[in-house]
């Protein structure tokens, strides 16, 4: 037999052709379905290459019937079997099981592949006449050395398996170990890798996780994954804690904030009393643990605007010294400027066109500055509130819920627009929900201030009703597509409006508003 014929015979005996065909077939499927398996396929390719490399050598030795033939045949078969195990594992764990909806931990696959490889090496070795098990069993020194050097590694492997089996750590969990926290990416032979929010990767030996305590963030039995966060702020003692807590709680509950859970709802508490200020915390549950700081920031913005609206300043250090000299002249200039701004805002509200200059000045004095953060609900449809808003800067969206409760934007208002006149004048519930599209600055007028003026000049009511009726008609035109019921609600005659105004402000007939 020539070396060439012997090589072909060897290939036939080892089913090399079948092996190459089968592996290429499975390899193509794996590559298409799970491209991330590329590195493992390359390993299999290496084994296959080594097998093919040794084939002519084995053939030549076989042709000349040399005794070293059996020495080459053992690695020849080993490489072949390792290639088969590697590609089969890729196919089973990366293609077949995921398709069947089964996800297996990576470490389980690693352990199974390793165990299968060791078993096959032993089987082939003993078939070839090598007593590998005997070798290990009899050589106590080797056993001890191998055992000792593998102690930690084996410990980590077992720990990794336990962690997966009891599901104490799973891929996708957020872990806090010591001062560091991050997302569990994978559990491997030796370690679990955790990616922090700062783009660092924390490598934690599995044994360490099993032996020490660690925290799984946001995990609670039977509840969705969400993590409580605390956002602190300070307000000095001139302002009552109830007012602070009320203002902040209201704003946090009024409109949803991205990544803040609705259940449990956010809340605000007074957590400490310091020398000159109270320390407060807004607490909320974060739904996407990756965006902790940006969500804290969004909550802080809401708090800032809510406190501004309520006229509650954040505390300043008690030892701050103000050096600006507040002269009479300076004060006068400041208040003149403010008055001019207020009168200008009122001049854009045609409802007040018929008021005298003196009455407008009185209204101006009663205005309150009210800023809102983007996304805040400024009025809610159906709510009972008697304020009129004059927009100084920014824009708002007016939204009306139709017959089936579906809310739609019917209009957008920009500075110097106004809204809320209906409820202010008639006491009716809000006809629309108004949401801030940007940060918005407003002046707010309440019914009590207007009441004084209209009670003194009841004849004004008719003119106001006229303007209101016209505005109603305009608004109605904007919401033509709404249901019949909604249209009917909006279409009220000037006469009806006049009656409502009289009743609400207690002028003429009907009970008055206190
Ligand atoms: P009020 O009902 O007090 O509160 C909501 C306000 O939204 C309402 O007064 C109007 O000022 C305003 N509004 C209601 N419908 C529209 C609309 N179609 N276009 C513009 N503004 C509206």
Short mmCIF file of C-alpha atoms and ligand atoms in Angstrom, two decimals:
data_model
loop_
_atom_site.label_atom_id
_atom_site.label_comp_id
_atom_site.label_asym_id
_atom_site.label_seq_id
_atom_site.Cartn_x
_atom_site.Cartn_y
_atom_site.Cartn_z
CA UNK A 1 0.00 0.00 0.00
CA UNK A 2 1.41 3.40 -0.98
CA UNK A 3 1.36 6.28 1.54
CA UNK A 4 -1.36 7.98 -0.57
CA UNK A 5 -3.59 4.85 -0.49
CA UNK A 6 -2.93 4.48 3.24
CA UNK A 7 -3.92 8.16 3.82
CA UNK A 8 -7.18 7.58 1.93
CA UNK A 9 -7.81 4.40 3.93
CA UNK A 10 -7.13 6.32 7.15
CA UNK A 11 -9.57 9.06 6.10
CA UNK A 12 -12.15 6.40 5.30
CA UNK A 13 -11.66 4.73 8.68
CA UNK A 14 -11.95 8.05 10.53
CA UNK A 15 -15.03 9.13 8.49
CA UNK A 16 -13.10 12.31 7.67
CA UNK A 17 -15.21 13.16 4.60
CA UNK A 18 -18.45 12.77 6.51
CA UNK A 19 -16.95 14.83 9.31
CA UNK A 20 -15.86 17.70 7.05
CA UNK A 21 -19.23 17.74 5.25
CA UNK A 22 -21.25 17.57 8.49
CA UNK A 23 -19.20 20.25 10.22
CA UNK A 24 -19.40 22.63 7.27
CA UNK A 25 -23.16 22.10 7.12
CA UNK A 26 -23.69 22.78 10.85
CA UNK A 27 -21.10 25.59 10.77
CA UNK A 28 -23.01 27.44 8.02
CA UNK A 29 -26.27 27.16 9.97
CA UNK A 30 -24.63 28.40 13.19
CA UNK A 31 -22.92 31.29 11.40
CA UNK A 32 -26.20 32.43 9.86
CA UNK A 33 -28.34 32.02 13.00
CA UNK A 34 -25.81 33.06 15.66
CA UNK A 35 -22.96 35.17 14.23
CA UNK A 36 -21.64 35.79 17.76
CA UNK A 37 -20.47 32.14 17.80
CA UNK A 38 -17.75 32.98 15.25
CA UNK A 39 -14.89 32.65 17.77
CA UNK A 40 -15.99 29.17 18.85
CA UNK A 41 -16.42 28.03 15.25
CA UNK A 42 -12.87 29.17 14.61
CA UNK A 43 -11.65 26.95 17.47
CA UNK A 44 -13.48 23.99 15.87
CA UNK A 45 -11.86 24.89 12.56
CA UNK A 46 -8.45 24.73 14.21
CA UNK A 47 -9.14 21.23 15.55
CA UNK A 48 -10.35 20.15 12.12
CA UNK A 49 -7.23 21.65 10.51
CA UNK A 50 -4.94 19.79 12.93
CA UNK A 51 -6.82 16.58 12.20
CA UNK A 52 -6.37 17.08 8.43
CA UNK A 53 -2.70 17.95 8.96
CA UNK A 54 -2.01 14.75 10.85
CA UNK A 55 -3.90 12.62 8.33
CA UNK A 56 -1.04 12.27 5.74
CA UNK A 57 1.43 11.65 8.56
CA UNK A 58 -0.73 8.84 9.94
CA UNK A 59 -1.21 7.47 6.37
CA UNK A 60 2.54 7.39 5.74
CA UNK A 61 3.31 5.64 9.06
CA UNK A 62 0.49 3.17 8.36
CA UNK A 63 1.83 2.43 4.84
CA UNK A 64 5.24 1.54 6.26
CA UNK A 65 3.65 -0.26 9.22
CA UNK A 66 5.73 1.70 11.69
CA UNK A 67 4.91 1.33 15.40
CA UNK A 68 4.66 5.12 15.94
CA UNK A 69 1.49 4.99 13.83
CA UNK A 70 -0.56 4.41 17.01
CA UNK A 71 1.11 7.47 18.66
CA UNK A 72 -0.13 9.71 15.81
CA UNK A 73 -3.54 8.09 15.58
CA UNK A 74 -4.49 9.11 19.14
CA UNK A 75 -4.16 12.92 18.57
CA UNK A 76 -5.64 12.47 15.09
CA UNK A 77 -8.86 11.10 16.57
CA UNK A 78 -8.77 13.49 19.51
CA UNK A 79 -8.72 16.55 17.26
CA UNK A 80 -11.52 15.09 15.21
CA UNK A 81 -13.72 14.45 18.22
CA UNK A 82 -12.97 17.88 19.76
CA UNK A 83 -14.04 19.57 16.50
CA UNK A 84 -17.28 17.58 16.55
CA UNK A 85 -17.99 18.44 20.20
CA UNK A 86 -17.30 22.16 19.66
CA UNK A 87 -19.53 22.52 16.56
CA UNK A 88 -22.30 20.38 18.04
CA UNK A 89 -22.29 22.53 21.19
CA UNK A 90 -22.54 25.69 19.07
CA UNK A 91 -25.49 24.24 17.20
CA UNK A 92 -27.32 22.92 20.28
CA UNK A 93 -26.73 25.87 22.65
CA UNK A 94 -26.77 28.79 20.22
CA UNK A 95 -29.33 27.65 17.65
CA UNK A 96 -31.50 24.68 18.67
CA UNK A 97 -32.22 25.47 22.36
CA UNK A 98 -32.91 29.21 21.85
CA UNK A 99 -35.27 28.29 18.99
CA UNK A 100 -37.12 25.98 21.39
CA UNK A 101 -37.39 28.89 23.82
CA UNK A 102 -34.80 27.46 26.24
CA UNK A 103 -31.97 29.64 27.51
CA UNK A 104 -29.10 27.86 29.17
CA UNK A 105 -26.47 29.61 31.26
CA UNK A 106 -23.15 29.91 29.48
CA UNK A 107 -21.26 28.20 32.27
CA UNK A 108 -23.43 25.08 31.93
CA UNK A 109 -22.47 24.81 28.29
CA UNK A 110 -18.79 25.33 29.12
CA UNK A 111 -18.89 22.63 31.76
CA UNK A 112 -20.70 20.15 29.51
CA UNK A 113 -18.29 20.74 26.61
CA UNK A 114 -15.31 20.34 28.93
CA UNK A 115 -16.74 17.17 30.52
CA UNK A 116 -17.53 15.66 27.09
CA UNK A 117 -14.02 16.51 25.87
CA UNK A 118 -12.35 14.94 28.92
CA UNK A 119 -14.48 11.79 28.67
CA UNK A 120 -13.71 11.41 24.95
CA UNK A 121 -9.97 11.88 25.54
CA UNK A 122 -10.10 9.18 28.23
CA UNK A 123 -12.12 6.81 26.04
CA UNK A 124 -9.79 7.26 23.07
CA UNK A 125 -6.75 7.04 25.30
CA UNK A 126 -7.80 3.80 26.89
CA UNK A 127 -8.79 2.35 23.47
CA UNK A 128 -5.31 3.19 22.29
CA UNK A 129 -3.94 1.28 25.24
CA UNK A 130 -3.01 4.26 27.43
CA UNK A 131 -4.15 3.81 31.04
CA UNK A 132 -4.87 7.49 31.79
CA UNK A 133 -7.15 6.85 34.76
CA UNK A 134 -4.63 4.48 36.24
CA UNK A 135 -1.93 7.05 35.67
CA UNK A 136 -3.79 9.68 37.65
CA UNK A 137 -4.95 7.28 40.36
CA UNK A 138 -1.52 5.83 40.97
CA UNK A 139 0.48 9.01 40.76
CA UNK A 140 -0.44 10.61 44.08
CA UNK A 141 2.03 13.39 43.52
CA UNK A 142 0.49 14.37 40.19
CA UNK A 143 -3.00 14.09 41.64
CA UNK A 144 -2.07 16.30 44.56
CA UNK A 145 -0.38 18.90 42.36
CA UNK A 146 -3.23 19.00 39.87
CA UNK A 147 -5.82 19.00 42.67
CA UNK A 148 -4.14 21.86 44.52
CA UNK A 149 -3.57 24.01 41.47
CA UNK A 150 -7.13 23.49 40.28
CA UNK A 151 -8.67 24.01 43.72
CA UNK A 152 -9.60 27.66 43.17
CA UNK A 153 -10.62 27.15 39.57
CA UNK A 154 -12.85 24.20 40.42
CA UNK A 155 -14.29 26.17 43.35
CA UNK A 156 -15.16 29.00 40.98
CA UNK A 157 -16.70 26.62 38.45
CA UNK A 158 -18.86 24.96 41.09
CA UNK A 159 -19.80 28.37 42.55
CA UNK A 160 -20.78 29.57 39.08
CA UNK A 161 -23.00 26.52 38.63
CA UNK A 162 -24.64 27.02 42.04
CA UNK A 163 -25.28 30.69 41.32
CA UNK A 164 -27.05 29.72 38.11
CA UNK A 165 -28.97 26.85 39.64
CA UNK A 166 -30.40 28.74 42.61
CA UNK A 167 -30.91 31.77 40.34
CA UNK A 168 -29.38 34.12 42.91
CA UNK A 169 -27.58 35.92 40.08
CA UNK A 170 -28.88 36.01 36.53
CA UNK A 171 -27.73 37.74 33.40
CA UNK A 172 -29.53 41.12 33.31
CA UNK A 173 -29.55 41.59 37.11
CA UNK A 174 -28.14 44.78 38.64
CA UNK A 175 -25.59 43.87 41.32
CA UNK A 176 -24.00 46.01 44.02
CA UNK A 177 -20.74 44.65 45.35
CA UNK A 178 -18.98 46.91 47.80
CA UNK A 179 -19.11 50.43 46.39
CA UNK A 180 -19.60 49.31 42.81
CA UNK A 181 -22.77 48.43 41.01
CA UNK A 182 -23.53 47.31 37.47
CA UNK A 183 -25.35 45.01 35.09
CA UNK A 184 -24.50 41.29 35.06
CA UNK A 185 -23.39 40.44 31.52
CA UNK A 186 -22.38 36.79 31.92
CA UNK A 187 -21.22 34.08 34.28
CA UNK A 188 -18.21 32.22 32.98
CA UNK A 189 -16.00 29.41 34.26
CA UNK A 190 -14.08 31.47 36.71
CA UNK A 191 -15.88 34.76 37.11
CA UNK A 192 -19.04 36.77 36.67
CA UNK A 193 -18.61 39.94 34.64
CA UNK A 194 -20.54 43.06 35.61
CA UNK A 195 -20.64 46.24 33.51
CA UNK A 196 -20.87 49.47 35.48
CA UNK A 197 -22.63 52.63 34.33
CA UNK A 198 -19.22 54.24 33.85
CA UNK A 199 -18.31 51.72 31.15
CA UNK A 200 -16.06 49.68 33.41
CA UNK A 201 -16.24 45.91 33.65
CA UNK A 202 -16.04 44.36 37.06
CA UNK A 203 -14.66 40.81 37.14
CA UNK A 204 -15.91 39.01 40.26
CA UNK A 205 -14.63 35.45 40.90
CA UNK A 206 -17.68 33.18 41.31
CA UNK A 207 -16.27 31.89 44.60
CA UNK A 208 -16.30 35.44 46.01
CA UNK A 209 -19.96 35.85 45.11
CA UNK A 210 -20.86 32.59 46.83
CA UNK A 211 -18.86 33.33 49.97
CA UNK A 212 -19.72 37.02 50.43
CA UNK A 213 -22.87 39.03 50.54
CA UNK A 214 -23.90 41.15 47.59
CA UNK A 215 -27.00 43.10 46.71
CA UNK A 216 -29.32 42.52 43.74
CA UNK A 217 -30.72 45.99 43.03
CA UNK A 218 -34.42 46.49 42.37
CA UNK A 219 -35.34 42.84 42.97
CA UNK A 220 -38.40 42.13 45.08
CA UNK A 221 -40.44 38.95 45.01
CA UNK A 222 -43.51 39.13 42.82
CA UNK A 223 -42.85 42.74 41.86
CA UNK A 224 -41.40 44.26 38.69
CA UNK A 225 -37.76 45.31 38.76
CA UNK A 226 -37.59 48.87 40.11
CA UNK A 227 -35.25 50.55 42.54
CA UNK A 228 -36.01 53.24 45.06
CA UNK A 229 -34.03 56.46 44.66
CA UNK A 230 -33.72 59.45 46.98
CA UNK A 231 -33.43 63.02 45.74
CA UNK A 232 -32.48 65.44 48.51
CA UNK A 233 -33.12 69.17 48.85
CA UNK A 234 -33.14 71.71 51.67
CA UNK A 235 -35.67 74.39 52.55
CA UNK A 236 -35.29 76.77 55.47
CA UNK A 237 -37.60 76.96 58.48
CA UNK A 238 -39.56 79.99 57.31
CA UNK A 239 -41.63 77.60 55.21
CA UNK A 240 -43.89 74.98 56.71
CA UNK A 241 -42.95 71.36 55.99
CA UNK A 242 -46.56 70.64 55.04
CA UNK A 243 -46.42 73.27 52.28
CA UNK A 244 -43.10 71.97 51.00
CA UNK A 245 -44.23 68.33 51.04
CA UNK A 246 -47.59 69.26 49.49
CA UNK A 247 -46.06 71.24 46.63
CA UNK A 248 -43.44 68.60 45.79
CA UNK A 249 -45.78 65.59 46.13
CA UNK A 250 -48.36 67.27 43.94
CA UNK A 251 -45.91 67.95 41.13
CA UNK A 252 -44.45 64.43 41.25
CA UNK A 253 -47.89 62.85 41.00
CA UNK A 254 -49.38 65.27 38.48
CA UNK A 255 -47.71 64.00 35.30
CA UNK A 256 -45.62 60.91 34.61
CA UNK A 257 -41.84 61.28 34.41
CA UNK A 258 -39.92 58.92 32.10
CA UNK A 259 -38.50 55.91 34.03
CA UNK A 260 -40.37 56.77 37.23
CA UNK A 261 -42.76 53.98 38.30
CA UNK A 262 -46.43 54.83 38.87
CA UNK A 263 -46.67 52.08 41.51
CA UNK A 264 -45.52 52.68 44.21
CA UNK A 265 -46.09 56.38 43.56
CA UNK A 266 -43.32 58.91 44.26
CA UNK A 267 -43.52 60.78 47.55
CA UNK A 268 -41.81 63.47 49.57
CA UNK A 269 -40.73 63.37 53.23
CA UNK A 270 -38.93 65.58 55.73
CA UNK A 271 -35.96 63.51 56.78
CA UNK A 272 -34.00 65.77 59.11
CA UNK A 273 -33.98 69.14 60.88
CA UNK A 274 -30.68 70.99 60.67
CA UNK A 275 -29.56 74.27 62.25
CA UNK A 276 -31.45 76.55 59.92
CA UNK A 277 -33.20 74.33 57.43
CA UNK A 278 -35.17 71.14 56.99
CA UNK A 279 -33.74 68.38 54.82
CA UNK A 280 -36.28 66.80 52.51
CA UNK A 281 -36.17 63.82 50.19
CA UNK A 282 -38.29 63.03 47.18
CA UNK A 283 -38.39 59.24 46.80
CA UNK A 284 -39.33 57.48 43.63
CA UNK A 285 -38.95 54.04 42.06
CA UNK A 286 -36.67 53.89 39.03
CA UNK A 287 -37.79 51.45 36.32
CA UNK A 288 -34.68 51.46 34.11
CA UNK A 289 -31.72 51.06 36.44
CA UNK A 290 -29.28 52.20 33.76
CA UNK A 291 -30.49 55.80 33.84
CA UNK A 292 -30.33 56.69 37.53
CA UNK A 293 -28.63 60.10 37.32
CA UNK A 294 -30.68 61.50 34.40
CA UNK A 295 -33.92 60.45 36.12
CA UNK A 296 -32.79 61.99 39.43
CA UNK A 297 -32.11 65.15 37.45
CA UNK A 298 -35.61 65.14 35.88
CA UNK A 299 -37.13 64.75 39.35
CA UNK A 300 -34.95 67.60 40.66
CA UNK A 301 -36.15 69.88 37.83
CA UNK A 302 -39.76 69.14 38.77
CA UNK A 303 -39.01 69.90 42.44
CA UNK A 304 -37.29 73.16 41.53
CA UNK A 305 -40.23 74.42 39.48
CA UNK A 306 -42.84 73.26 42.00
CA UNK A 307 -41.08 75.16 44.79
CA UNK A 308 -40.72 78.25 42.60
CA UNK A 309 -44.44 78.20 41.86
CA UNK A 310 -45.27 77.85 45.52
CA UNK A 311 -42.97 80.79 46.30
CA UNK A 312 -40.71 78.55 48.42
CA UNK A 313 -36.97 79.16 47.86
CA UNK A 314 -34.39 76.43 48.34
CA UNK A 315 -32.38 77.09 51.48
CA UNK A 316 -29.27 79.18 51.29
CA UNK A 317 -26.42 78.82 53.80
CA UNK A 318 -27.47 80.49 57.04
CA UNK A 319 -24.28 82.50 57.16
CA UNK A 320 -24.84 84.12 53.73
CA UNK A 321 -24.43 87.91 53.85
CA UNK A 322 -26.25 90.01 51.24
CA UNK A 323 -24.21 93.07 50.34
CA UNK A 324 -26.58 94.71 47.83
CA UNK A 325 -27.84 97.98 49.26
CA UNK A 326 -31.60 98.13 48.66
CA UNK A 327 -32.15 101.86 48.23
CA UNK A 328 -35.62 103.37 47.92
CA UNK A 329 -34.78 104.36 44.37
CA UNK A 330 -33.74 100.83 43.43
CA UNK A 331 -36.89 99.40 45.01
CA UNK A 332 -39.07 101.84 43.09
CA UNK A 333 -37.41 100.97 39.77
CA UNK A 334 -37.84 97.27 40.43
CA UNK A 335 -41.51 97.53 41.31
CA UNK A 336 -42.22 99.84 38.35
CA UNK A 337 -40.66 97.32 36.01
CA UNK A 338 -42.66 94.51 37.53
CA UNK A 339 -45.89 96.53 37.27
CA UNK A 340 -45.21 97.29 33.62
CA UNK A 341 -44.66 93.58 32.91
CA UNK A 342 -47.89 92.65 34.66
CA UNK A 343 -49.98 95.30 32.89
CA UNK A 344 -48.56 94.16 29.60
CA UNK A 345 -49.53 90.55 30.36
CA UNK A 346 -53.08 91.70 31.26
CA UNK A 347 -53.35 93.73 28.05
CA UNK A 348 -53.26 90.47 26.05
CA UNK A 349 -56.37 89.13 27.82
CA UNK A 350 -59.29 90.62 25.90
CA UNK A 351 -61.68 89.61 28.70
CA UNK A 352 -60.32 92.59 30.65
CA UNK A 353 -60.55 95.08 27.79
CA UNK A 354 -63.46 96.91 29.44
CA UNK A 355 -61.75 97.44 32.80
CA UNK A 356 -60.59 100.90 33.83
CA UNK A 357 -56.86 101.60 34.24
CA UNK A 358 -57.31 101.69 38.01
CA UNK A 359 -58.95 98.25 38.05
CA UNK A 360 -56.25 96.83 35.81
CA UNK A 361 -53.66 98.12 38.29
CA UNK A 362 -55.50 96.32 41.08
CA UNK A 363 -55.58 93.12 39.06
CA UNK A 364 -51.86 93.54 38.32
CA UNK A 365 -51.11 93.79 42.02
CA UNK A 366 -52.95 90.50 42.65
CA UNK A 367 -51.04 88.44 40.05
CA UNK A 368 -48.72 85.62 41.15
CA UNK A 369 -45.69 84.44 39.27
CA UNK A 370 -46.12 80.72 38.34
CA UNK A 371 -43.39 78.85 36.42
CA UNK A 372 -43.85 75.27 35.13
CA UNK A 373 -41.38 72.64 33.94
CA UNK A 374 -41.69 71.05 30.49
CA UNK A 375 -44.18 68.17 30.62
CA UNK A 376 -46.09 69.40 33.67
CA UNK A 377 -49.88 69.39 33.68
CA UNK A 378 -50.96 73.00 34.24
CA UNK A 379 -54.73 72.37 34.31
CA UNK A 380 -56.55 69.08 34.09
CA UNK A 381 -59.86 68.65 32.26
CA UNK A 382 -62.71 68.28 34.77
CA UNK A 383 -60.72 69.71 37.70
CA UNK A 384 -62.30 72.49 39.75
CA UNK A 385 -59.86 75.42 39.90
CA UNK A 386 -60.38 79.14 39.42
CA UNK A 387 -57.18 80.56 38.01
CA UNK A 388 -56.46 82.27 34.76
CA UNK A 389 -52.95 81.86 33.35
CA UNK A 390 -51.16 84.46 31.20
CA UNK A 391 -48.19 82.93 29.37
CA UNK A 392 -45.05 85.11 29.57
CA UNK A 393 -42.61 82.70 27.92
CA UNK A 394 -42.89 79.22 26.37
CA UNK A 395 -45.72 77.23 24.81
CA UNK A 396 -48.49 74.88 25.94
CA UNK A 397 -50.62 72.14 24.43
CA UNK A 398 -54.40 72.23 24.97
CA UNK A 399 -55.85 68.72 25.01
CA UNK A 400 -59.48 67.65 25.16
CA UNK A 401 -60.82 64.15 25.83
CA UNK A 402 -63.57 63.27 23.34
CA UNK A 403 -66.60 61.07 23.91
CA UNK A 404 -64.63 57.84 24.16
CA UNK A 405 -62.16 59.38 26.59
CA UNK A 406 -59.41 59.60 23.96
CA UNK A 407 -57.39 62.76 24.59
CA UNK A 408 -56.38 64.85 21.57
CA UNK A 409 -54.48 68.07 21.14
CA UNK A 410 -56.91 70.74 19.94
CA UNK A 411 -54.66 73.75 20.07
CA UNK A 412 -51.24 75.10 20.98
CA UNK A 413 -50.81 78.43 22.72
CA UNK A 414 -47.63 80.50 22.85
CA UNK A 415 -46.72 83.61 24.81
CA UNK A 416 -48.52 86.06 25.08
CA UNK A 417 -51.57 83.73 25.09
CA UNK A 418 -53.81 82.99 28.02
CA UNK A 419 -56.06 80.16 29.19
CA UNK A 420 -58.25 79.19 32.12
CA UNK A 421 -60.62 82.14 31.67
CA UNK A 422 -63.69 79.86 31.57
CA UNK A 423 -63.27 78.44 35.03
CA UNK A 424 -62.14 81.78 36.45
CA UNK A 425 -65.29 83.51 35.27
CA UNK A 426 -67.94 80.81 35.58
CA UNK A 427 -66.63 78.42 38.23
CA UNK A 428 -67.13 75.53 35.80
CA UNK A 429 -64.73 72.58 35.85
CA UNK A 430 -61.79 72.91 33.46
CA UNK A 431 -62.83 72.33 29.83
CA UNK A 432 -59.40 71.10 28.77
CA UNK A 433 -56.10 69.70 29.99
CA UNK A 434 -53.18 72.06 29.40
CA UNK A 435 -49.62 70.69 29.36
CA UNK A 436 -46.38 72.69 29.24
CA UNK A 437 -44.51 71.95 25.98
CA UNK A 438 -41.43 73.85 27.16
CA UNK A 439 -40.50 75.38 30.49
CA UNK A 440 -43.24 77.98 30.83
CA UNK A 441 -43.45 81.22 32.83
CA UNK A 442 -46.91 82.53 33.68
CA UNK A 443 -48.73 85.03 35.78
CA UNK A 444 -51.68 83.56 37.60
CA UNK A 445 -54.85 85.44 38.53
CA UNK A 446 -57.25 83.97 41.05
CA UNK A 447 -61.00 84.44 41.23
CA UNK A 448 -60.92 86.28 44.59
CA UNK A 449 -58.96 89.20 43.12
CA UNK A 450 -61.32 89.49 40.16
CA UNK A 451 -64.34 89.09 42.43
CA UNK A 452 -63.61 92.35 44.26
CA UNK A 453 -63.65 94.29 41.00
CA UNK A 454 -66.69 92.68 39.43
CA UNK A 455 -68.70 93.11 42.63
CA UNK A 456 -67.95 96.81 42.55
CA UNK A 457 -68.91 97.05 38.86
CA UNK A 458 -71.62 94.41 38.23
CA UNK A 459 -72.31 95.98 34.80
CA UNK A 460 -68.93 94.56 33.69
CA UNK A 461 -70.36 91.02 33.83
CA UNK A 462 -72.29 91.51 30.60
CA UNK A 463 -69.22 92.66 28.68
CA UNK A 464 -67.16 89.81 30.06
CA UNK A 465 -69.89 87.32 29.05
CA UNK A 466 -69.83 88.75 25.53
CA UNK A 467 -66.08 88.25 25.19
CA UNK A 468 -66.29 84.78 26.75
CA UNK A 469 -69.05 83.73 24.35
CA UNK A 470 -66.93 84.84 21.40
CA UNK A 471 -63.89 82.95 22.73
CA UNK A 472 -66.07 79.88 23.28
CA UNK A 473 -67.20 80.07 19.67
CA UNK A 474 -63.56 80.27 18.53
CA UNK A 475 -62.56 77.33 20.68
CA UNK A 476 -65.57 75.36 19.44
CA UNK A 477 -64.47 75.92 15.85
CA UNK A 478 -61.11 74.41 16.77
CA UNK A 479 -62.70 71.26 18.15
CA UNK A 480 -65.30 70.61 15.46
CA UNK A 481 -64.19 67.05 15.01
CA UNK A 482 -64.98 66.22 18.65
CA UNK A 483 -68.12 64.28 19.57
CA UNK A 484 -71.58 65.82 19.71
CA UNK A 485 -71.64 65.76 23.48
CA UNK A 486 -68.36 67.64 23.79
CA UNK A 487 -69.56 70.23 21.29
CA UNK A 488 -72.82 70.68 23.15
CA UNK A 489 -70.90 71.25 26.37
CA UNK A 490 -68.85 73.96 24.71
CA UNK A 491 -71.74 75.71 22.97
CA UNK A 492 -73.21 77.94 25.63
CA UNK A 493 -74.95 81.20 24.79
CA UNK A 494 -73.87 84.61 26.03
CA UNK A 495 -77.01 84.71 28.17
CA UNK A 496 -76.17 81.42 29.89
CA UNK A 497 -72.61 82.57 30.48
CA UNK A 498 -73.84 85.80 32.02
CA UNK A 499 -76.02 83.85 34.42
CA UNK A 500 -73.12 81.60 35.37
CA UNK A 501 -70.83 84.58 35.98
CA UNK A 502 -73.45 86.27 38.17
CA UNK A 503 -74.04 83.17 40.23
CA UNK A 504 -70.34 82.43 40.60
CA UNK A 505 -69.38 85.92 41.76
CA UNK A 506 -72.52 86.45 43.80
CA UNK A 507 -73.81 89.45 41.85
CA UNK A 508 -77.47 89.84 40.95
CA UNK A 509 -79.56 86.67 41.59
CA UNK A 510 -78.40 83.26 42.88
CA UNK A 511 -76.08 82.13 45.69
CA UNK A 512 -72.59 83.66 45.71
CA UNK A 513 -69.20 82.00 45.96
CA UNK A 514 -67.45 82.49 49.21
P1 LIG B 1 -60.75 76.47 31.35
O1 LIG B 1 -61.90 75.60 31.01
O2 LIG B 1 -60.86 77.34 32.54
O3 LIG B 1 -59.43 75.54 31.48
C1 LIG B 1 -58.88 74.96 30.32
C2 LIG B 1 -58.65 76.08 29.32
O4 LIG B 1 -58.15 75.65 28.06
C3 LIG B 1 -59.95 76.74 28.97
O5 LIG B 1 -60.44 77.41 30.09
C4 LIG B 1 -59.54 77.58 27.79
O6 LIG B 1 -58.87 78.72 28.19
C5 LIG B 1 -58.54 76.62 27.13
N1 LIG B 1 -59.17 75.92 25.98
C6 LIG B 1 -60.16 75.03 25.98
N2 LIG B 1 -60.42 74.58 24.72
C7 LIG B 1 -59.53 75.21 23.92
C8 LIG B 1 -59.26 75.21 22.50
N3 LIG B 1 -59.97 74.43 21.68
N4 LIG B 1 -58.28 76.01 22.05
C9 LIG B 1 -57.56 76.77 22.87
N5 LIG B 1 -57.77 76.83 24.20
C10 LIG B 1 -58.74 76.07 24.72
#
